[in-house]
XYZ file of C-alpha atoms in Angstrom:
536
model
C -65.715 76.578 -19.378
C -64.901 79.973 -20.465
C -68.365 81.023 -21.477
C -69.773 79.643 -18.344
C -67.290 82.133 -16.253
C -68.689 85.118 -18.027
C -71.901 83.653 -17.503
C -71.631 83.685 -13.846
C -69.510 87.104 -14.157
C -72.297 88.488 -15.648
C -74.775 87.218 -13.265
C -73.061 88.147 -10.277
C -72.337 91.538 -11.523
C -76.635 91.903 -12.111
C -77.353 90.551 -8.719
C -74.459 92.976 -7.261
C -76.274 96.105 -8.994
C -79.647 94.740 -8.131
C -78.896 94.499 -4.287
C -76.970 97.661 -4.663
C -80.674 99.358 -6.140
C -82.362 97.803 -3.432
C -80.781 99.715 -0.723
C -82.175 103.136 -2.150
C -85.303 104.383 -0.579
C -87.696 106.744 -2.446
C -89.074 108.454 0.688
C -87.098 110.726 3.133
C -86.788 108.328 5.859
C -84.736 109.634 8.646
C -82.509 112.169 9.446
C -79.388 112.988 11.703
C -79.252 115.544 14.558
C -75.978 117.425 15.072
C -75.568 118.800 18.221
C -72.372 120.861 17.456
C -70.439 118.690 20.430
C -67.867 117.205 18.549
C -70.653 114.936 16.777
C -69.427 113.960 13.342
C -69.824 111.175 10.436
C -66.429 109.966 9.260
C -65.124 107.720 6.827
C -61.891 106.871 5.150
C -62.631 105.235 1.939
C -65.028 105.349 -0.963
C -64.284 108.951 -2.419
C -62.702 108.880 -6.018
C -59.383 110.252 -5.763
C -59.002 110.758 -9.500
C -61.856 113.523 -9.425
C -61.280 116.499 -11.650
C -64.936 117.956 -11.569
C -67.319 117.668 -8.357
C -70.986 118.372 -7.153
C -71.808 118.332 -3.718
C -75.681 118.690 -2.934
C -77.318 118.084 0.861
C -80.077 118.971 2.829
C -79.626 120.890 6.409
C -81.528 122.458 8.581
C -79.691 124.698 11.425
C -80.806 124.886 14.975
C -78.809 127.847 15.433
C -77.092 130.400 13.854
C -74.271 131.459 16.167
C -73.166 134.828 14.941
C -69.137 133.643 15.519
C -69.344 130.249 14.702
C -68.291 128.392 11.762
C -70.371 124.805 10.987
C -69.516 122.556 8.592
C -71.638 120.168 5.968
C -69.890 117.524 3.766
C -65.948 118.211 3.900
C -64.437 115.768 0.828
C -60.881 115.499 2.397
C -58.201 116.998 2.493
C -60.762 119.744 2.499
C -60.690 119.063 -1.580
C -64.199 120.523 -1.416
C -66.146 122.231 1.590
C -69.907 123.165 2.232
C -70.595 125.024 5.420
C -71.681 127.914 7.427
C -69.589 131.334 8.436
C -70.850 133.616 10.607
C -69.748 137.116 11.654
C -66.028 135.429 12.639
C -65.573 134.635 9.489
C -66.415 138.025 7.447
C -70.438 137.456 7.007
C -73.451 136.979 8.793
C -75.587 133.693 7.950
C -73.346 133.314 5.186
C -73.368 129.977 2.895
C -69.621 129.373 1.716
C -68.581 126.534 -0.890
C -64.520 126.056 -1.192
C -62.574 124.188 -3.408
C -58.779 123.480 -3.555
C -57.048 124.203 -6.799
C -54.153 121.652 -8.027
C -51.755 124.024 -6.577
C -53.302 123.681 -3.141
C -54.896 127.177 -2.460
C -58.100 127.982 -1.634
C -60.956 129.073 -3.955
C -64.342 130.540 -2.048
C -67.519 131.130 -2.986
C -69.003 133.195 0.019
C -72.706 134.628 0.379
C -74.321 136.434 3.192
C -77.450 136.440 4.910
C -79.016 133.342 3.137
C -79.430 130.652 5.569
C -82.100 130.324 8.169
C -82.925 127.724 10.620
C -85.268 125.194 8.211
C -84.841 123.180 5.926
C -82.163 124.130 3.171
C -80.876 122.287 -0.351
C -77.271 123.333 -0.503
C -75.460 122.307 -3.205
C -71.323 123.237 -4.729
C -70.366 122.519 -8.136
C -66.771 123.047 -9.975
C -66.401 121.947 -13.707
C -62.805 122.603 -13.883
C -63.022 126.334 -15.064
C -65.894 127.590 -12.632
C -67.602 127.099 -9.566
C -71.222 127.633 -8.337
C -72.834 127.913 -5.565
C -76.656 126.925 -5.141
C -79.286 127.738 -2.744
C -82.875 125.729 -2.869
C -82.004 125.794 -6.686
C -81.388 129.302 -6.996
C -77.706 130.061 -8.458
C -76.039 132.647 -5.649
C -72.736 132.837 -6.755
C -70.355 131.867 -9.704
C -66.286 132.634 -9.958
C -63.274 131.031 -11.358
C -60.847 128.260 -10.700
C -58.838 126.468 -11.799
C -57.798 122.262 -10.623
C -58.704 120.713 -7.736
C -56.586 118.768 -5.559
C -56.605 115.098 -5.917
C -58.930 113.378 -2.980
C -57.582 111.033 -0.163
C -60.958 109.082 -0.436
C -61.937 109.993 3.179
C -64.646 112.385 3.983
C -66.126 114.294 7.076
C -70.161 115.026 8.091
C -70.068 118.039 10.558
C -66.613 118.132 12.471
C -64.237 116.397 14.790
C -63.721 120.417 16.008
C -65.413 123.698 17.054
C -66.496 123.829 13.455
C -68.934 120.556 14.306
C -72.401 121.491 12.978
C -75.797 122.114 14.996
C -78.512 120.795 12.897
C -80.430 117.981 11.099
C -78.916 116.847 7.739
C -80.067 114.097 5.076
C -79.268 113.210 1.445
C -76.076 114.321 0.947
C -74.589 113.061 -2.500
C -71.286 113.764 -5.006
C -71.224 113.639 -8.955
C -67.629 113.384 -10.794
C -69.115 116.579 -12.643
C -70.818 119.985 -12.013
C -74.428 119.456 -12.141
C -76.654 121.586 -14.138
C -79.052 124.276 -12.351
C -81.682 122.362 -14.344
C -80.295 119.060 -12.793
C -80.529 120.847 -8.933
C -83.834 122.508 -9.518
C -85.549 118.932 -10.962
C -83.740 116.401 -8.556
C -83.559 117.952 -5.135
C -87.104 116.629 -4.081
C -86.752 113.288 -5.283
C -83.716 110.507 -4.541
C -80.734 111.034 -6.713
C -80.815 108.279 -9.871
C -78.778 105.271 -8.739
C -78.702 104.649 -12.579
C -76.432 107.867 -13.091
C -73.048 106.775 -13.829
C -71.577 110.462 -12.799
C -73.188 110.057 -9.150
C -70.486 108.815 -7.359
C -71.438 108.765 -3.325
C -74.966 108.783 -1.987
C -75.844 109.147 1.822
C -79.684 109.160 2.209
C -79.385 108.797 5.804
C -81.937 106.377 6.468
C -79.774 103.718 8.759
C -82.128 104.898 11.262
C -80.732 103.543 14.900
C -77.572 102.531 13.336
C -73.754 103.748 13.933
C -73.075 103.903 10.164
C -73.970 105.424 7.487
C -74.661 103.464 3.953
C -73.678 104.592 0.523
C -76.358 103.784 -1.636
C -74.544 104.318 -4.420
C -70.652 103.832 -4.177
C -68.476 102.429 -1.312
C -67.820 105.609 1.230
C -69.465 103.921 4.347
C -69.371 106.302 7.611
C -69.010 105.783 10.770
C -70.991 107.526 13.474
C -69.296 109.627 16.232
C -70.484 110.876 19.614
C -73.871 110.001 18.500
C -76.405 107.091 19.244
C -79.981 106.676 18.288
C -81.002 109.471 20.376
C -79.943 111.351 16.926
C -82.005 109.745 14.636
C -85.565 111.416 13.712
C -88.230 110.795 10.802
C -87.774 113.401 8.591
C -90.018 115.452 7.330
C -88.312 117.382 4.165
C -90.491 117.617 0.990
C -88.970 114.433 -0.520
C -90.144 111.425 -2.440
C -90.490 109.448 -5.420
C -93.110 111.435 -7.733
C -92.624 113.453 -10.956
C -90.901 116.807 -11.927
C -91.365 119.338 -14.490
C -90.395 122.799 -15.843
C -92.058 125.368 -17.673
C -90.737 128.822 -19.001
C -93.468 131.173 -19.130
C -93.377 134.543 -20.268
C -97.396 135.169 -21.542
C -100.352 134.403 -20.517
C -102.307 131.271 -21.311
C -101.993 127.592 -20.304
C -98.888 125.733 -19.558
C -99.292 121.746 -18.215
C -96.693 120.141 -15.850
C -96.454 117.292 -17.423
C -96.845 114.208 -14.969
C -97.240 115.974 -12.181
C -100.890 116.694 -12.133
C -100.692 120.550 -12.342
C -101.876 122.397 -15.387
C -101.596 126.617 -14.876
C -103.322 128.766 -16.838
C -101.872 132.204 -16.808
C -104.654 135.049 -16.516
C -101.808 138.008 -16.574
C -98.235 137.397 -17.020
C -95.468 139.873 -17.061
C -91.436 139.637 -17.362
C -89.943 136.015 -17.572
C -90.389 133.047 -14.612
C -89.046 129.677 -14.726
C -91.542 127.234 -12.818
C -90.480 124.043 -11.516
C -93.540 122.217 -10.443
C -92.697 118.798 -8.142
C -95.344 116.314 -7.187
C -94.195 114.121 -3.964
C -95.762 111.111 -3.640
C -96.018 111.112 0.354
C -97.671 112.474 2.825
C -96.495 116.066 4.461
C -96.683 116.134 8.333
C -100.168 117.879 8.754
C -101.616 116.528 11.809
C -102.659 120.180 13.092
C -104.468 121.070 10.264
C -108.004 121.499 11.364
C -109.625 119.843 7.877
C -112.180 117.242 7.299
C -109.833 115.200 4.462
C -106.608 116.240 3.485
C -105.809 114.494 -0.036
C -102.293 113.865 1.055
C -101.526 110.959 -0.686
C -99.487 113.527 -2.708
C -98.373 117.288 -2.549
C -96.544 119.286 -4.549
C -93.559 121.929 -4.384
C -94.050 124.747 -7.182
C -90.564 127.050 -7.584
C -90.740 130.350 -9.345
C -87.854 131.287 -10.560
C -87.587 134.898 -12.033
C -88.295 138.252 -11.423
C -91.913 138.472 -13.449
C -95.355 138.800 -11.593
C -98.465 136.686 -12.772
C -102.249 135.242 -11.967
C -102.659 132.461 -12.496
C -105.652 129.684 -12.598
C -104.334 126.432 -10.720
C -105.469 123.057 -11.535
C -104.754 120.154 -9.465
C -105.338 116.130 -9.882
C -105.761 114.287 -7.150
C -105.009 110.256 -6.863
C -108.384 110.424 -3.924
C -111.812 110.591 -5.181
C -113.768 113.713 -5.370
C -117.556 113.239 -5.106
C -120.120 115.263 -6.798
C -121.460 117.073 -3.617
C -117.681 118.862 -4.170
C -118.609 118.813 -8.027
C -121.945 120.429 -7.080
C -120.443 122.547 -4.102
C -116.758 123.373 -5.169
C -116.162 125.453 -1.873
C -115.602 122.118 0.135
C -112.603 122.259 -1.775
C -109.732 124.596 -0.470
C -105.733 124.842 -1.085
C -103.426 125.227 1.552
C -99.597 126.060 1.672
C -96.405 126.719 3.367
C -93.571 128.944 2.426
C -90.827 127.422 1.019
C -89.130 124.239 2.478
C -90.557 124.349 6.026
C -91.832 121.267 7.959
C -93.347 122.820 10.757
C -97.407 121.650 10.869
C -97.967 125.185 12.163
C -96.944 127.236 9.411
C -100.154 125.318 6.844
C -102.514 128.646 5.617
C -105.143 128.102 3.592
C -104.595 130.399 0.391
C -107.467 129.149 -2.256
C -111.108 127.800 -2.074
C -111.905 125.905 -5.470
C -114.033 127.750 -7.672
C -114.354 124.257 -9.738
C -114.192 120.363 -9.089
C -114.437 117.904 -11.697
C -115.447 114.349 -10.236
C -114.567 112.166 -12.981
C -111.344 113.220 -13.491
C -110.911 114.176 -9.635
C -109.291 117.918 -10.810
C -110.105 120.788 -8.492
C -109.040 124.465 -10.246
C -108.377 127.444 -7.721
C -108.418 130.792 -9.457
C -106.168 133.887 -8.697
C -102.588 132.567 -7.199
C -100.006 135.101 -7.365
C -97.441 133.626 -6.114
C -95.101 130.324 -6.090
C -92.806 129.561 -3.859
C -93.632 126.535 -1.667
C -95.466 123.506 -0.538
C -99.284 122.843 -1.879
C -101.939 120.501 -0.355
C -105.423 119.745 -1.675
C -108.141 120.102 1.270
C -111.798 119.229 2.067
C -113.247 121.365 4.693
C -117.084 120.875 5.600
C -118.188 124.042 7.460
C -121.157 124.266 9.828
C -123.125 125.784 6.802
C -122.506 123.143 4.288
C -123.853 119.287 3.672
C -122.175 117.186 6.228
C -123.217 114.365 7.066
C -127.022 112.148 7.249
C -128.733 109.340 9.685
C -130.218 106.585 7.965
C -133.555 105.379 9.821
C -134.757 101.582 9.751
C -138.055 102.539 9.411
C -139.495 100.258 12.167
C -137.695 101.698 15.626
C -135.204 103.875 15.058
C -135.905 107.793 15.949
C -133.771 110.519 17.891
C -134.701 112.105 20.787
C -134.297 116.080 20.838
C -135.910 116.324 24.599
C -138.317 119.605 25.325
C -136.446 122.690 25.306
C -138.812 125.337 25.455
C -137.805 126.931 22.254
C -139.563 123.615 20.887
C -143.151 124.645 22.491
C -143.989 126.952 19.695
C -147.526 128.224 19.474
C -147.456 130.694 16.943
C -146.076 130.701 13.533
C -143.902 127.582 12.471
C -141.910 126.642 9.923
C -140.557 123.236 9.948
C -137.954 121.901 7.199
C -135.995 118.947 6.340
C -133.761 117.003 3.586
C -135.422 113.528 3.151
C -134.221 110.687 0.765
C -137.147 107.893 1.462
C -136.186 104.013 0.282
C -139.695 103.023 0.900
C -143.517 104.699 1.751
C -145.637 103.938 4.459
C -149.381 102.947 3.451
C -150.666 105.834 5.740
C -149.204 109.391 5.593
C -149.617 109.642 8.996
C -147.331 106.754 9.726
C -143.866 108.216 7.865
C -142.912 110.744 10.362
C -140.510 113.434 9.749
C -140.600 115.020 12.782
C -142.632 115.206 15.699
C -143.809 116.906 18.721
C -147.471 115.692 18.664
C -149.148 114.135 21.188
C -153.092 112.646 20.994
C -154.492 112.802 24.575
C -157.970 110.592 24.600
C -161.160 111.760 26.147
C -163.462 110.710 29.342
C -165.917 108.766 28.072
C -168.699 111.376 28.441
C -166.971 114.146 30.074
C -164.549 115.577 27.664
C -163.552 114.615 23.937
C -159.748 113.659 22.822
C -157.104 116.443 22.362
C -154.145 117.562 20.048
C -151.244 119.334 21.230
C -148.215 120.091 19.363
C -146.814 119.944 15.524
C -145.718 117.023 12.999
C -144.506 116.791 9.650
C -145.082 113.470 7.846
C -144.617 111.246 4.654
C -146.285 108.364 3.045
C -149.147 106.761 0.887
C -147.035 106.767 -2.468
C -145.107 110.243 -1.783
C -147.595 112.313 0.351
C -146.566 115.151 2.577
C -148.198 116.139 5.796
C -148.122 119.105 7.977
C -150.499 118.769 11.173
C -150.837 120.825 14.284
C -153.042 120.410 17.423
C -154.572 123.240 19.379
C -156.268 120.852 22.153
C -158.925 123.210 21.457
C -162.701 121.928 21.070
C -163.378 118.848 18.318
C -159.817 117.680 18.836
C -158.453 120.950 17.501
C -156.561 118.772 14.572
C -155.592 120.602 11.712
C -154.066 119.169 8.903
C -152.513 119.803 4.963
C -151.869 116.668 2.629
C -149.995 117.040 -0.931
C -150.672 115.029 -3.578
C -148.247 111.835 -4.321
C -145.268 114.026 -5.878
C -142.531 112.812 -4.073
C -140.161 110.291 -5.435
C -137.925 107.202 -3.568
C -134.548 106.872 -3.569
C -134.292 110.534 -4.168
C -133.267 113.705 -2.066
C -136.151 115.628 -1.377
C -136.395 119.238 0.665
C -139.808 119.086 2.383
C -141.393 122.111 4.635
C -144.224 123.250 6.505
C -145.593 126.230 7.418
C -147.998 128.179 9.398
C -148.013 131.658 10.070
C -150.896 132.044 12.221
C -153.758 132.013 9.589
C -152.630 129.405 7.143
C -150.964 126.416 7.070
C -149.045 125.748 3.582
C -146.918 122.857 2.595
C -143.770 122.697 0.506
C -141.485 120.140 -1.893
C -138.650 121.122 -3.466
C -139.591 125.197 -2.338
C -142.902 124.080 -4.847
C -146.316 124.604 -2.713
C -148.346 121.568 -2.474
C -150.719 122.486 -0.240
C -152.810 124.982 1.704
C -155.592 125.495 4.504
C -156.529 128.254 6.216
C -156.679 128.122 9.959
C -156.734 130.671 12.902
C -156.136 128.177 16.168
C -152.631 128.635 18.105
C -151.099 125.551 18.444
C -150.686 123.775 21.722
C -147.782 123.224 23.343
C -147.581 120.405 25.293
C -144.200 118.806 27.691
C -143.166 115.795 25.200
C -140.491 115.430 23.491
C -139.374 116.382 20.105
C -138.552 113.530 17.523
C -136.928 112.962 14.758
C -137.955 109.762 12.700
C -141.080 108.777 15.056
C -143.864 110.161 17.015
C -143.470 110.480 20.755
């Protein structure tokens, strides 16, 4: 009987952590607007009060930045540990300030001015029972001394039940028993914190969209929603998802590969020492404005510099899309775009790169001469006006396009007429595979006048031929007409041409001449149409 009570203990306890797994999301999900009118998350229960050490880590982004105004983050109560904002009131301007309470109940600050801005921010506190620290976007601001902390109540605060109430959008706020690492802030703050980790003790991801509460993925702190109903709720849109992190100390030049996350650097020039965090996020950024033909957005990536050194460096990027070989062949359809730091405005997207290579087996594109990190990085395909876009495939029995008869089309002088072709099949008769055409046979009165030829054509058939005819309408039909050999192949894309400059008439395939007669007729316009794929 025994045995089969730690059986079931045990099996309960793995369904328990299993449903407890399930409730973590690896996107960013939604986020909660603070309007700074007394609109707060509260709860009473779920903080260890036996903590000793603490990290607190969340995302905000301020709407304003009221010069007098203080606006809190996460308060672990009874104000045990404090993130928020100070402004002038308070001794700074835009100033990010991190307090603890020591075990003899005074206050220990960490205070920094003009660092915040209205976008998305990581914030994050530590204390490790000697020292604090104080973390911007995983850049240490601030270090100092202390020494205890005062013993939690287990109740904790979101933005404030006072004029300190917050004005902003925050999401993924979590607390660790210990102080986290700048390694730990710098790799993690893009992706969801690891459930797994026993020091995590409280994780808010915020994505109850609609709901009055707010879940702790990871412990038992569940808040309650104040003043607020789903009118603050919104997607969000911070550069954060499941994916793969890595960091690479560079201080020379040469090659250095992110390992997992599809980036590989090679450094050109390299001077004084950078930390590089590269992140790859598995999502897609908000980039509906970006004027682009494909944006390979089934991933992006953050790249951090962190350091005071200056570099070029050769970018290489793998993408989970196919490339084709028309980018292989033409590398420029390739281009990188980016956006400073953190910021999720569709706007703020500028292209910085065009590919000077694309490999389209292992779907890499490589962007010389970046000289800077510090931001968000999406692969792009852009098809100018002056580059391969896209093709109509003809039926060969009765499809054709009509171009109409501008009167640039009734050209009677010297001609050049050019094409791309890729034929699946040949006509018996040259004369029956047309091109393009704006020839027209007009038949004679029976012993009056003979037929007449107006206009220009360029053909294909009879095993790979290629035609160039005009008509003057001038005396014995005025037909005039060049003829290649069979050259041309099927199934193949072929550039085709013909000319005439006024005294000869030359043919071309693949810029080769195949053909030429001299002739000194104008050609005769004529009111029909242009086609393309058929004769009028």
């Amino acid at each position: 009987m025994k045995t089969n009570l730690v059986k079931n203990f045990v099996i309960l306890l793995v369904l328990a952590i299993s449903i407890q797994l399930q409730a973590q999301t690896q996107s960013a999900g939604t986020f909660l607007l603070f309007r700074g009118t007394n609109q707060y998350v509260s709860g009473t229960t779920g903080i260890s009060t036996s903590l000793t050490a603490i990290t607190i880590e969340a995302w905000v982004n301020h709407n304003t930045l009221p010069a007098g105004a203080i606006q809190r983050y996460v308060t672990i109560q009874p104000e045990v540990a404090v993130l928020r904002y100070d402004g002038s009131g308070s001794g700074g301007t835009n100033q990010l300030h991190f307090y603890i309470k020591n075990a003899s109940g005074a206050i220990v600050s960490l205070r920094v001015n003009n660092v915040l801005s209205t976008t998305w921010m990581h914030v994050a506190g530590t204390y490790d029972g000697t020292t604090m620290k104080l973390y911007l976007n995983g850049r240490l601001l601030k270090s100092g001394a202390a020494s205890g902390l005062t013993a939690p109540s287990g109740s904790f605060l979101f933005s404030a039940n006072s004029s300190e109430a917050f004005d902003g959008a925050m999401d993924e706020v979590s607390v660790w028993n210990y102080a986290r690492t700048m390694a730990d802030i710098r790799e993690d703050m893009y992706r969801a914190a690891p459930i797994a980790n026993a020091n995590l003790i409280n994780y808010w991801q915020f994505n109850n969209g609609g709901s009055n509460t707010l879940t702790d993925s990871k412990g038992t702190a569940t808040g309650t929603l104040y003043n607020m109903d789903n009118g603050n709720w919104y997607n969000s849109h911070i550069p954060f998802a499941a994916g793969a992190v890595n960091t690479q100390r560079v201080t020379a030049t040469g090659t250095k590969t992110f390992t997992g996350t599809g980036l590989v650097t090679n450094f050109t020039a390299k001077s004084g020492t950078d930390t590089i965090v590269a992140s790859r996020i598995d999502n897609s950024p908000n980039t509906y404005k970006l004027a682009v033909t494909k944006e390979y957005n089934s991933q992006y990536w953050v790249i951090n510099r962190f350091g005071t050194g200056s570099f070029t460096a050769n970018l290489t990027f793998t993408v989970s899309e196919d490339l084709t070989s028309a980018q292989q062949a033409h590398p420029s359809l390739i281009k990188l775009y980016k956006r400073n730091g953190n910021n999720d405005d569709d706007g703020s997207w500028s292209q910085i790169a065009t590919a000077t290579s694309v490999n389209a087996v292992n779907n890499t594109a490589t962007f010389n001469g970046i000289t800077s990190f510090d931001g968000q990085y999406l692969v792009c395909e852009i098809t100018p006006a002056n580059t391969p876009g896209t093709a109509i495939n003809f039926n060969g029995t009765d499809a054709y396009v009509n171009c109409g008869n501008a009167t640039g089309l009734n050209i009677t002088g010297s001609i050049t007429v050019e094409a791309w072709i890729k034929a699946t099949s040949w006509k018996t008769n040259v004369s029956d595979g047309t091109i393009l055409s704006k020839l027209i046979n007009l038949p004679g009165e029976l012993y009056y006048t003979p037929p007449s030829n107006y206009g220009y054509a360029l053909r294909c058939g009879n095993n790979g031929r290629l035609s160039f005819v005009f008509g003057s309408g001038i005396g014995d039909e005025g037909w005039y007409e060049v003829i290649s050999n069979p050259v041309m192949s099927l199934n193949q894309w072929t550039h085709v041409a013909g000319v005439y400059n006024g005294s000869t008439m030359s043919i071309y395939i693949n810029g080769t001449l195949c053909g030429q007669s001299s002739v000194s007729k104008p050609i005769g316009a004529y009111s029909q149409p242009l086609y393309i794929g058929s004769d009028p």
